[in-house]
Structure formats: structure tokens, C-alpha cells
XYZ file of C-alpha atoms in Angstrom:
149
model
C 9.411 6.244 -18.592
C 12.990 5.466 -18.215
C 15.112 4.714 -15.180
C 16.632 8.508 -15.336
C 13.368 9.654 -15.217
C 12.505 7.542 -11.317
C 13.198 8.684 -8.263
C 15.570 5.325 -7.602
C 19.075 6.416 -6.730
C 18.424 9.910 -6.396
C 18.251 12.336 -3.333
C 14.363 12.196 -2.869
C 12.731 14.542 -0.062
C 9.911 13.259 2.178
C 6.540 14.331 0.035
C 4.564 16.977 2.102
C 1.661 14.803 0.995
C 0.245 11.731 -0.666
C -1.405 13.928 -3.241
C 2.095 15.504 -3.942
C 3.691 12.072 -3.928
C 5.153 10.702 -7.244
C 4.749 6.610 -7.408
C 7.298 5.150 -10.187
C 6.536 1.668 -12.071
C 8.871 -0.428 -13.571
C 8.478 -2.683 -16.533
C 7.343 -6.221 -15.065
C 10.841 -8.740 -16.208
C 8.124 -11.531 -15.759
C 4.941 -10.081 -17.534
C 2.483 -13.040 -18.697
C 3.598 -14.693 -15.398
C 1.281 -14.899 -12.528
C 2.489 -14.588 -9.169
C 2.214 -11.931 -6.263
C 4.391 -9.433 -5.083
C 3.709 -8.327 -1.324
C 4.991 -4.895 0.422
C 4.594 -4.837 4.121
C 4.731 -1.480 5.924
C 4.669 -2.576 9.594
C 5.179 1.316 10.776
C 2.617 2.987 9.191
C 1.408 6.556 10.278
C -1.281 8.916 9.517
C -3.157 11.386 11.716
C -6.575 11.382 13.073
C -8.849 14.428 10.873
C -10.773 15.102 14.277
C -8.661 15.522 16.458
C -4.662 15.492 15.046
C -3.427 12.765 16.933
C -0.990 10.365 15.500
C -2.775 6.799 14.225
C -0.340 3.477 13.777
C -1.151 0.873 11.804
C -0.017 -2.214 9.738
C -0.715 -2.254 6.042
C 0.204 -5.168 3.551
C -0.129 -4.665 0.034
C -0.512 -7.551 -1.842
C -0.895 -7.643 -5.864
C -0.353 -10.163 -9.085
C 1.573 -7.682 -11.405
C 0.563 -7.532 -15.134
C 2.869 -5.134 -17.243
C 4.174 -2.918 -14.364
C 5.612 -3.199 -10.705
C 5.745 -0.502 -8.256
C 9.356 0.810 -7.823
C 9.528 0.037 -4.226
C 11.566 3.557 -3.083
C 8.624 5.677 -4.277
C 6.467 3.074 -2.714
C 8.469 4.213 0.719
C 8.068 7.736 0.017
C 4.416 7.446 -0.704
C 3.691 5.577 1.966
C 6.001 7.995 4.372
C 4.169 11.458 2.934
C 0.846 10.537 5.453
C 2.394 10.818 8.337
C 1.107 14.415 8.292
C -2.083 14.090 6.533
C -5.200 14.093 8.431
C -7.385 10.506 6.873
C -9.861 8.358 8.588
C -8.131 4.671 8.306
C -10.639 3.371 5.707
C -9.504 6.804 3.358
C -6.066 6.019 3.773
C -6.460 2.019 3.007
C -8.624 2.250 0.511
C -7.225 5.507 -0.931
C -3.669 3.920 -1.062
C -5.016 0.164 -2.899
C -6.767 2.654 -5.327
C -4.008 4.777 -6.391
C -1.638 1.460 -6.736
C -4.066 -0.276 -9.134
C -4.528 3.018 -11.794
C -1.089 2.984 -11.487
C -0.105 -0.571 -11.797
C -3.314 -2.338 -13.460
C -2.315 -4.909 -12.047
C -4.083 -8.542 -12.605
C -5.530 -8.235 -8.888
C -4.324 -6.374 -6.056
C -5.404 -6.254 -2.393
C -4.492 -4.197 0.827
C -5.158 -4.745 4.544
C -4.694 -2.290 6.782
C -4.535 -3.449 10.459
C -4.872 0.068 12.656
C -3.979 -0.036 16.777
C -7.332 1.011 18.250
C -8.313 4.901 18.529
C -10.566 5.394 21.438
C -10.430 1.790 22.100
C -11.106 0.495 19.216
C -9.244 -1.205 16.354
C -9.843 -0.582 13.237
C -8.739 -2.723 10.439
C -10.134 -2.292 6.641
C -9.678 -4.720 3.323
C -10.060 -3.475 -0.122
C -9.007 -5.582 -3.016
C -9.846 -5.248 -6.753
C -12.003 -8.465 -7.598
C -11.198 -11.965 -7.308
C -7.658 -13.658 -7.269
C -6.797 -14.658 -10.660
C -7.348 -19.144 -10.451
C -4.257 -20.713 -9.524
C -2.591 -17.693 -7.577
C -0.878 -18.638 -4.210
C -2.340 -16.554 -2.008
C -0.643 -16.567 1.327
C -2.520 -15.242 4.855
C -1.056 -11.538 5.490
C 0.318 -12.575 8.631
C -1.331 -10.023 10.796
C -3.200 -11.606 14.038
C -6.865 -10.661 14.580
C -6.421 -7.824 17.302
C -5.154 -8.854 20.790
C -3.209 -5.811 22.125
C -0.670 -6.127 18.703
């Protein structure tokens, strides 16, 4: 893959889904280091499956790269193309940590997504790969427990 080849600096269209979606990598400048790159998407949206009703949520992406990083403007568009797709939040949360760690193999990666309450209810749902590699400063995500967010 070459940078001609990304989406980066190119007129890029809103995927009509996250299956359509392309996610670029990058080469990692500081492979053989550890440390951990975190994306925060503080507007998330998906829609309910039931019903079609617009879910909001929080979702922070942490991960210790390896070889690759995720090219952060396909990481946008990715992220963007569920606003129309119908997903239960533990699909989309897991679905999304899954996809970014075939893509990136990354040393460890983990994702929390912290959903405003349908019906009442919050829902928020963790997925990580495995244990953090020893030694890797792992900072809180910065989302407080649920108390009207």
C-alpha cells in the first residue's frame, strides 16, 4: 500500500455502510516501540435494529500499535458509515474493535463504548484483545460511569 493508494487527501464520500467502508493503515514510524495510540469519537451514531431510532454513544479506541496505525481519515469515515446501519450497541463495539485488530494486529487493542440509555437504560460494552503488553501506560478512558452524561 502506498499513500496514492489511501483515501488521505482525497475527496472521500460518506460510506453507505461499515461493510462498504475502506479502513487505510499506515506504516508504524515507531514499530518495536510500545506505547498507545487512543481515538475518541465522542459523537457516535448508529440506529436501533428494532425499532430505527437513532442511538448516541461514546466510543474510545485505545491500542499499542505493532507494524501498522490506522490512518485516522478512514478511521472518521468508518466510524461515520453507521449512522444508518441498524446494530445492537454490543455489535457495533465489538464489531468495530474486531475489524481494527485484523486490520492493524496490533500488540493489544481495546474499545469502550459508552451508549446514552435506550428505554432507560445505558448501555456501555468493553472488548479488548488480551492483556496490556507489561509496562504499557494505560490511562482511564475518561468516560464517567453513567449519571445523565
Amino acid at each position: 500500500m502506498t499513500l496514492e493508494t489511501l483515501q488521505l487527501g482525497k475527496a472521500s464520500a460518506l460510506p453507505a455502510s461499515p461493510e462498504e467502508a475502506v479502513l487505510d493503515r499506515v506504516p508504524n514510524p515507531h514499530a518495536g516501540t510500545l506505547y498507545l495510540a487512543r481515538f475518541t469519537c465522542p459523537e457516535f451514531t448508529s440506529l436501533c435494529p428494532v425499532t430505527g431510532q437513532p442511538d448516541f454513544g461514546i466510543l474510545v479506541i485505545d491500542y499499542a500499535p505493532r507494524d501498522w496505525l490506522v490512518e485516522s481519515k478512514s478511521l472518521k469515515l468508518f466510524l461515520g458509515s453507521f449512522r444508518n446501519h441498524g446494530a445492537f450497541h454490543e455489535d457495533c463495539t465489538v464489531g468495530i474493535g474486531k475489524r481494527l485488530a485484523e486490520l492493524l494486529q496490533p500488540d493489544w487493542l481495546r474499545i469502550g463504548g459508552y451508549w446514552y440509555p435506550r428505554g432507560g437504560i445505558p448501555i456501555d460494552v468493553f472488548w479488548q484483545t488480551g492483556e496490556p503488553p507489561k509496562g504499557l501506560w494505560l490511562p482511564d478512558q475518561g468516560v464517567a460511569p453513567y449519571r445523565g452524561r
